[in-house]
Amino acid sequence: MILLVDHLSKYSYDEKVSLNPHSLLLIPQQRSYIKVLESELLIAPTPMGKNERINAEGNPYFQVWFSETTASLQVQSKLKLEITAFNPYGFILQSGLIYPFDYFVYPDELLPALHLYRQVEDDHDELLTCINNAKSASRDHISFLAALVADVHKDWKHIIREEEGLMTVQEMFESQKGSCRDLSWLLMQMLRKVGMAARFVSGYAFNPELAEGHELHAWVEVFLPGAGWVGLDPSLGLLSDQNYIPLACSYHPLNTLPVYGTFGGKGKSRLFSEVIIKQLD
């Protein structure tokens, strides 16, 4: 299928400000099922310079810098993508992995590279209860992950939350609801609690059943020896397939913002963001 993605981010400032260098994480990551046919990046005011870079976690991004003061910043990314079928279960795990497990054991040679992705940053006693419930209904690593992501989807209501930042794990257990980024943060802590490497993914999710309502989405990837990074969407309770288009992955959600930068001045900023995805017949 062919998808047209139109992603607009517009910042308005109370007064004219000087823009410091900005990072634009708006480049679809390399995936076997994604082919970028056309891409256009429109920025106003026109930056003095623009270059494509790669950050510490391997995410490609545009670095832009400016010379003039402005009362607004508008970034519009337009993509034409060819998407082919992708089987999220199409892998073979490395031999020797033990199931069931109390704490997941990675080969020694992988530990330095996975260290950041295994650190529990928002602990809660109830995390283990959820993990054990999923284990009791599973027979191997794959069925465990499928059960865990399905349980988060079943037990927490997915909501649209306009406020910035993340809900804490405690707040999520108390409210039993959260946005896609909150649910992803919760699932990451569950996986890390038992030693599994998990990272936050920000990108686009296309639902062919919807005529509208597509937007930026967040999900999780867990690292499995032999399979690599495997996508899990707690908002829908599924493994991620060809309808997921990742832009950035990181050990922490703050590192995946599509537009990131600072400005000099006393005025406050306001953000308007819109993503429109259309499928060509």
Tab-separated table of C-alpha atoms in Angstrom:
chain	number	residue	atom	x	y	z
A	1	MET	CA	0.000	0.000	0.000
A	2	ILE	CA	1.018	3.621	-0.508
A	3	LEU	CA	0.662	6.056	2.401
A	4	LEU	CA	0.826	9.850	2.369
A	5	VAL	CA	1.899	11.324	5.700
A	6	ASP	CA	1.524	15.033	6.473
A	7	HIS	CA	2.933	15.937	9.895
A	8	LEU	CA	2.685	19.557	11.026
A	9	SER	CA	4.229	21.049	14.183
A	10	LYS	CA	3.718	24.765	14.818
A	11	TYR	CA	5.157	26.645	17.798
A	12	SER	CA	3.862	30.116	18.625
A	13	TYR	CA	5.748	32.437	21.000
A	14	ASP	CA	4.440	35.348	23.057
A	15	GLU	CA	7.142	37.580	21.586
A	16	LYS	CA	9.938	37.306	19.069
A	17	VAL	CA	12.619	34.849	20.200
A	18	SER	CA	15.978	33.609	18.955
A	19	LEU	CA	15.909	29.931	18.036
A	20	ASN	CA	18.756	27.725	19.172
A	21	PRO	CA	19.695	24.654	17.083
A	22	HIS	CA	16.829	22.168	16.800
A	23	SER	CA	16.776	18.408	16.236
A	24	LEU	CA	14.005	17.066	13.980
A	25	LEU	CA	13.429	13.324	14.429
A	26	LEU	CA	11.159	13.037	11.402
A	27	ILE	CA	13.003	10.466	9.283
A	28	PRO	CA	11.339	7.022	9.118
A	29	GLN	CA	13.705	4.400	10.477
A	30	GLN	CA	15.042	1.673	8.229
A	31	ARG	CA	12.644	-1.261	8.227
A	32	SER	CA	12.323	-4.022	5.636
A	33	TYR	CA	8.664	-3.170	5.015
A	34	ILE	CA	9.061	0.620	4.574
A	35	LYS	CA	10.284	2.335	1.416
A	36	VAL	CA	10.402	6.123	1.285
A	37	LEU	CA	9.266	7.162	-2.192
A	38	GLU	CA	9.180	10.914	-1.613
A	39	SER	CA	10.005	13.226	1.289
A	40	GLU	CA	9.741	16.961	1.803
A	41	LEU	CA	10.601	19.034	4.864
A	42	LEU	CA	9.201	22.573	5.037
A	43	ILE	CA	10.542	24.858	7.781
A	44	ALA	CA	9.569	28.466	8.514
A	45	PRO	CA	11.480	30.593	9.158
A	46	THR	CA	13.979	29.182	6.688
A	47	PRO	CA	16.939	27.816	8.642
A	48	MET	CA	20.431	29.152	7.997
A	49	GLY	CA	21.638	25.557	7.823
A	50	LYS	CA	20.299	21.975	7.765
A	51	ASN	CA	22.108	18.666	7.884
A	52	GLU	CA	21.237	15.022	8.482
A	53	ARG	CA	22.916	13.466	11.524
A	54	ILE	CA	22.728	10.252	13.611
A	55	ASN	CA	22.379	10.442	17.404
A	56	ALA	CA	23.899	8.244	20.116
A	57	GLU	CA	21.142	5.624	19.827
A	58	GLY	CA	21.315	5.344	16.049
A	59	ASN	CA	18.333	7.560	15.214
A	60	PRO	CA	18.735	9.638	12.032
A	61	TYR	CA	17.610	13.244	12.409
A	62	PHE	CA	17.901	16.686	10.861
A	63	GLN	CA	19.828	19.343	12.731
A	64	VAL	CA	18.738	22.865	11.809
A	65	TRP	CA	19.953	26.263	12.976
A	66	PHE	CA	18.655	29.788	12.530
A	67	SER	CA	19.934	33.346	12.252
A	68	GLU	CA	16.812	35.489	12.680
A	69	THR	CA	14.358	36.134	15.513
A	70	THR	CA	10.787	34.957	15.050
A	71	ALA	CA	7.370	34.761	16.731
A	72	SER	CA	6.704	31.250	15.402
A	73	LEU	CA	8.361	28.066	14.183
A	74	GLN	CA	6.619	25.761	11.738
A	75	VAL	CA	7.925	22.337	10.739
A	76	GLN	CA	6.008	20.267	8.184
A	77	SER	CA	7.129	16.817	7.086
A	78	LYS	CA	5.506	15.276	4.005
A	79	LEU	CA	6.191	11.633	3.154
A	80	LYS	CA	5.099	9.200	0.493
A	81	LEU	CA	5.728	5.652	1.712
A	82	GLU	CA	5.404	2.231	0.160
A	83	ILE	CA	4.421	-0.319	2.818
A	84	THR	CA	4.627	-4.072	2.293
A	85	ALA	CA	3.452	-6.958	4.467
A	86	PHE	CA	5.444	-7.762	7.605
A	87	ASN	CA	4.971	-10.743	9.923
A	88	PRO	CA	5.823	-9.642	13.498
A	89	TYR	CA	6.230	-13.309	14.497
A	90	GLY	CA	8.644	-14.110	11.670
A	91	PHE	CA	11.791	-14.853	13.676
A	92	ILE	CA	13.669	-17.637	15.467
A	93	LEU	CA	15.006	-17.084	18.962
A	94	GLN	CA	18.598	-17.896	19.833
A	95	SER	CA	18.927	-21.401	21.240
A	96	GLY	CA	19.572	-21.823	24.956
A	97	LEU	CA	17.073	-19.272	26.275
A	98	ILE	CA	15.401	-20.596	29.418
A	99	TYR	CA	11.672	-20.371	30.094
A	100	PRO	CA	10.179	-19.806	32.587
A	101	PHE	CA	12.634	-17.324	34.091
A	102	ASP	CA	12.762	-15.106	37.156
A	103	TYR	CA	15.260	-12.674	35.615
A	104	PHE	CA	16.058	-12.735	31.908
A	105	VAL	CA	19.671	-13.658	31.124
A	106	TYR	CA	21.369	-12.178	28.041
A	107	PRO	CA	24.654	-13.408	26.578
A	108	ASP	CA	27.574	-11.592	28.227
A	109	GLU	CA	28.632	-9.922	24.982
A	110	LEU	CA	25.272	-8.087	24.755
A	111	LEU	CA	25.185	-6.704	28.298
A	112	PRO	CA	27.196	-3.474	27.720
A	113	ALA	CA	25.036	-2.491	24.730
A	114	LEU	CA	21.751	-3.237	26.534
A	115	HIS	CA	22.585	-1.736	29.933
A	116	LEU	CA	20.521	1.479	29.583
A	117	TYR	CA	17.496	-0.437	28.303
A	118	ARG	CA	17.341	-2.686	31.384
A	119	GLN	CA	17.249	-0.021	34.112
A	120	VAL	CA	13.944	0.225	35.990
A	121	GLU	CA	13.303	3.975	36.299
A	122	ASP	CA	9.795	3.952	37.819
A	123	ASP	CA	9.391	0.948	40.129
A	124	HIS	CA	6.209	-0.299	41.787
A	125	ASP	CA	5.408	-3.440	43.771
A	126	GLU	CA	2.477	-4.345	41.517
A	127	LEU	CA	4.702	-4.700	38.452
A	128	LEU	CA	5.670	-8.233	39.461
A	129	THR	CA	2.029	-9.196	40.003
A	130	CYS	CA	1.239	-8.323	36.389
A	131	ILE	CA	4.324	-10.151	35.161
A	132	ASN	CA	3.508	-13.306	37.117
A	133	ASN	CA	-0.073	-13.296	35.830
A	134	ALA	CA	1.217	-13.260	32.251
A	135	LYS	CA	3.751	-16.002	33.012
A	136	SER	CA	1.065	-18.267	34.442
A	137	ALA	CA	-0.801	-18.127	31.120
A	138	SER	CA	2.282	-18.685	28.933
A	139	ARG	CA	4.431	-21.552	27.734
A	140	ASP	CA	7.407	-19.706	26.196
A	141	HIS	CA	8.951	-16.257	25.727
A	142	ILE	CA	6.729	-15.272	22.805
A	143	SER	CA	3.450	-16.277	24.430
A	144	PHE	CA	4.603	-14.488	27.609
A	145	LEU	CA	5.152	-11.216	25.738
A	146	ALA	CA	1.859	-11.581	23.868
A	147	ALA	CA	0.029	-12.236	27.150
A	148	LEU	CA	1.707	-9.327	28.947
A	149	VAL	CA	0.942	-6.741	26.260
A	150	ALA	CA	-2.631	-8.064	26.003
A	151	ASP	CA	-3.062	-7.761	29.791
A	152	VAL	CA	-1.923	-4.117	29.791
A	153	HIS	CA	-4.398	-3.399	26.999
A	154	LYS	CA	-7.176	-5.177	28.916
A	155	ASP	CA	-6.500	-3.746	32.383
A	156	TRP	CA	-5.711	-0.123	31.458
A	157	LYS	CA	-7.993	2.134	29.459
A	158	HIS	CA	-6.307	3.924	26.574
A	159	ILE	CA	-7.067	7.665	26.631
A	160	ILE	CA	-6.050	10.756	24.675
A	161	ARG	CA	-4.136	12.973	27.092
A	162	GLU	CA	-3.101	16.443	25.953
A	163	GLU	CA	-0.936	17.246	28.992
A	164	GLU	CA	2.830	17.030	28.524
A	165	GLY	CA	5.014	14.519	30.314
A	166	LEU	CA	4.385	11.000	31.598
A	167	MET	CA	2.087	9.628	34.239
A	168	THR	CA	4.008	7.748	36.921
A	169	VAL	CA	3.533	4.007	37.276
A	170	GLN	CA	1.830	4.596	40.639
A	171	GLU	CA	-0.622	7.041	39.049
A	172	MET	CA	-1.398	4.482	36.369
A	173	PHE	CA	-2.103	1.725	38.868
A	174	GLU	CA	-4.397	4.103	40.778
A	175	SER	CA	-6.292	5.394	37.719
A	176	GLN	CA	-6.139	2.276	35.501
A	177	LYS	CA	-5.805	4.469	32.403
A	178	GLY	CA	-3.205	6.265	30.346
A	179	SER	CA	-2.205	7.610	26.939
A	180	CYS	CA	-0.163	5.559	24.484
A	181	ARG	CA	3.061	7.008	25.881
A	182	ASP	CA	1.952	6.262	29.470
A	183	LEU	CA	1.019	2.670	28.633
A	184	SER	CA	4.335	2.227	26.838
A	185	TRP	CA	6.229	3.584	29.848
A	186	LEU	CA	4.349	1.148	32.092
A	187	LEU	CA	5.103	-1.842	29.851
A	188	MET	CA	8.777	-0.863	29.700
A	189	GLN	CA	9.015	-0.943	33.492
A	190	MET	CA	7.361	-4.373	33.602
A	191	LEU	CA	9.805	-5.808	31.085
A	192	ARG	CA	12.818	-4.219	32.746
A	193	LYS	CA	11.663	-5.487	36.135
A	194	VAL	CA	12.519	-9.019	34.957
A	195	GLY	CA	15.731	-7.999	33.196
A	196	MET	CA	14.454	-7.650	29.636
A	197	ALA	CA	15.834	-4.797	27.530
A	198	ALA	CA	13.010	-2.451	26.466
A	199	ARG	CA	12.979	0.850	24.640
A	200	PHE	CA	10.381	3.534	23.847
A	201	VAL	CA	9.361	4.046	20.212
A	202	SER	CA	7.708	7.135	18.742
A	203	GLY	CA	6.271	7.215	15.247
A	204	TYR	CA	3.119	6.844	13.181
A	205	ALA	CA	0.499	4.107	13.475
A	206	PHE	CA	-1.849	3.663	10.545
A	207	ASN	CA	-5.174	1.921	11.055
A	208	PRO	CA	-6.654	1.036	7.651
A	209	GLU	CA	-10.088	0.737	9.299
A	210	LEU	CA	-10.127	4.457	10.196
A	211	ALA	CA	-10.859	7.292	7.790
A	212	GLU	CA	-9.231	9.782	10.170
A	213	GLY	CA	-7.809	10.010	13.675
A	214	HIS	CA	-4.261	8.931	12.816
A	215	GLU	CA	-1.619	10.666	14.871
A	216	LEU	CA	1.738	10.315	16.520
A	217	HIS	CA	1.835	7.061	18.431
A	218	ALA	CA	4.065	5.404	21.012
A	219	TRP	CA	4.866	1.761	21.523
A	220	VAL	CA	7.647	-0.461	22.911
A	221	GLU	CA	10.397	-2.661	21.528
A	222	VAL	CA	11.929	-5.510	23.543
A	223	PHE	CA	15.245	-7.101	22.600
A	224	LEU	CA	15.246	-10.870	22.106
A	225	PRO	CA	18.494	-12.682	21.182
A	226	GLY	CA	18.090	-14.038	17.672
A	227	ALA	CA	15.089	-11.844	16.881
A	228	GLY	CA	16.497	-8.395	17.664
A	229	TRP	CA	14.080	-5.633	18.648
A	230	VAL	CA	10.446	-6.828	18.657
A	231	GLY	CA	7.606	-4.267	18.708
A	232	LEU	CA	4.777	-4.397	21.262
A	233	ASP	CA	1.802	-2.015	21.330
A	234	PRO	CA	0.114	-1.910	24.774
A	235	SER	CA	-2.547	0.496	23.495
A	236	LEU	CA	-3.941	-2.246	21.244
A	237	GLY	CA	-2.492	-5.335	22.938
A	238	LEU	CA	-0.645	-6.497	19.808
A	239	LEU	CA	2.803	-7.059	18.365
A	240	SER	CA	3.567	-4.265	15.908
A	241	ASP	CA	3.246	-5.047	12.189
A	242	GLN	CA	3.615	-3.095	8.926
A	243	ASN	CA	1.155	-0.436	10.111
A	244	TYR	CA	3.788	0.962	12.502
A	245	ILE	CA	6.269	3.500	11.146
A	246	PRO	CA	8.963	4.315	13.738
A	247	LEU	CA	10.718	7.677	13.792
A	248	ALA	CA	12.833	7.370	16.942
A	249	CYS	CA	13.723	4.810	19.619
A	250	SER	CA	15.320	5.458	22.996
A	251	TYR	CA	15.777	4.192	26.526
A	252	HIS	CA	13.717	7.233	27.626
A	253	PRO	CA	10.672	8.896	25.972
A	254	LEU	CA	12.094	12.422	26.201
A	255	ASN	CA	14.716	11.467	23.627
A	256	THR	CA	12.091	10.671	20.970
A	257	LEU	CA	10.335	14.033	20.614
A	258	PRO	CA	9.866	14.745	16.872
A	259	VAL	CA	10.932	18.394	17.270
A	260	TYR	CA	13.377	19.253	20.034
A	261	GLY	CA	15.169	22.512	20.726
A	262	THR	CA	15.297	25.625	22.885
A	263	PHE	CA	14.903	29.341	22.308
A	264	GLY	CA	16.205	32.546	23.819
A	265	GLY	CA	13.645	34.982	25.173
A	266	LYS	CA	11.101	35.480	27.931
A	267	GLY	CA	7.959	34.508	26.046
A	268	LYS	CA	6.202	31.185	26.509
A	269	SER	CA	5.585	28.784	23.643
A	270	ARG	CA	2.437	26.974	22.508
A	271	LEU	CA	2.389	23.923	20.251
A	272	PHE	CA	-0.140	22.897	17.633
A	273	SER	CA	0.490	19.458	16.151
A	274	GLU	CA	-1.405	17.483	13.518
A	275	VAL	CA	-0.731	14.247	11.646
A	276	ILE	CA	-2.805	13.276	8.610
A	277	ILE	CA	-2.226	9.864	6.999
A	278	LYS	CA	-4.015	8.861	3.810
A	279	GLN	CA	-3.893	5.618	1.861
A	280	LEU	CA	-3.795	5.882	-1.900
A	281	ASP	CA	-6.129	3.507	-3.730
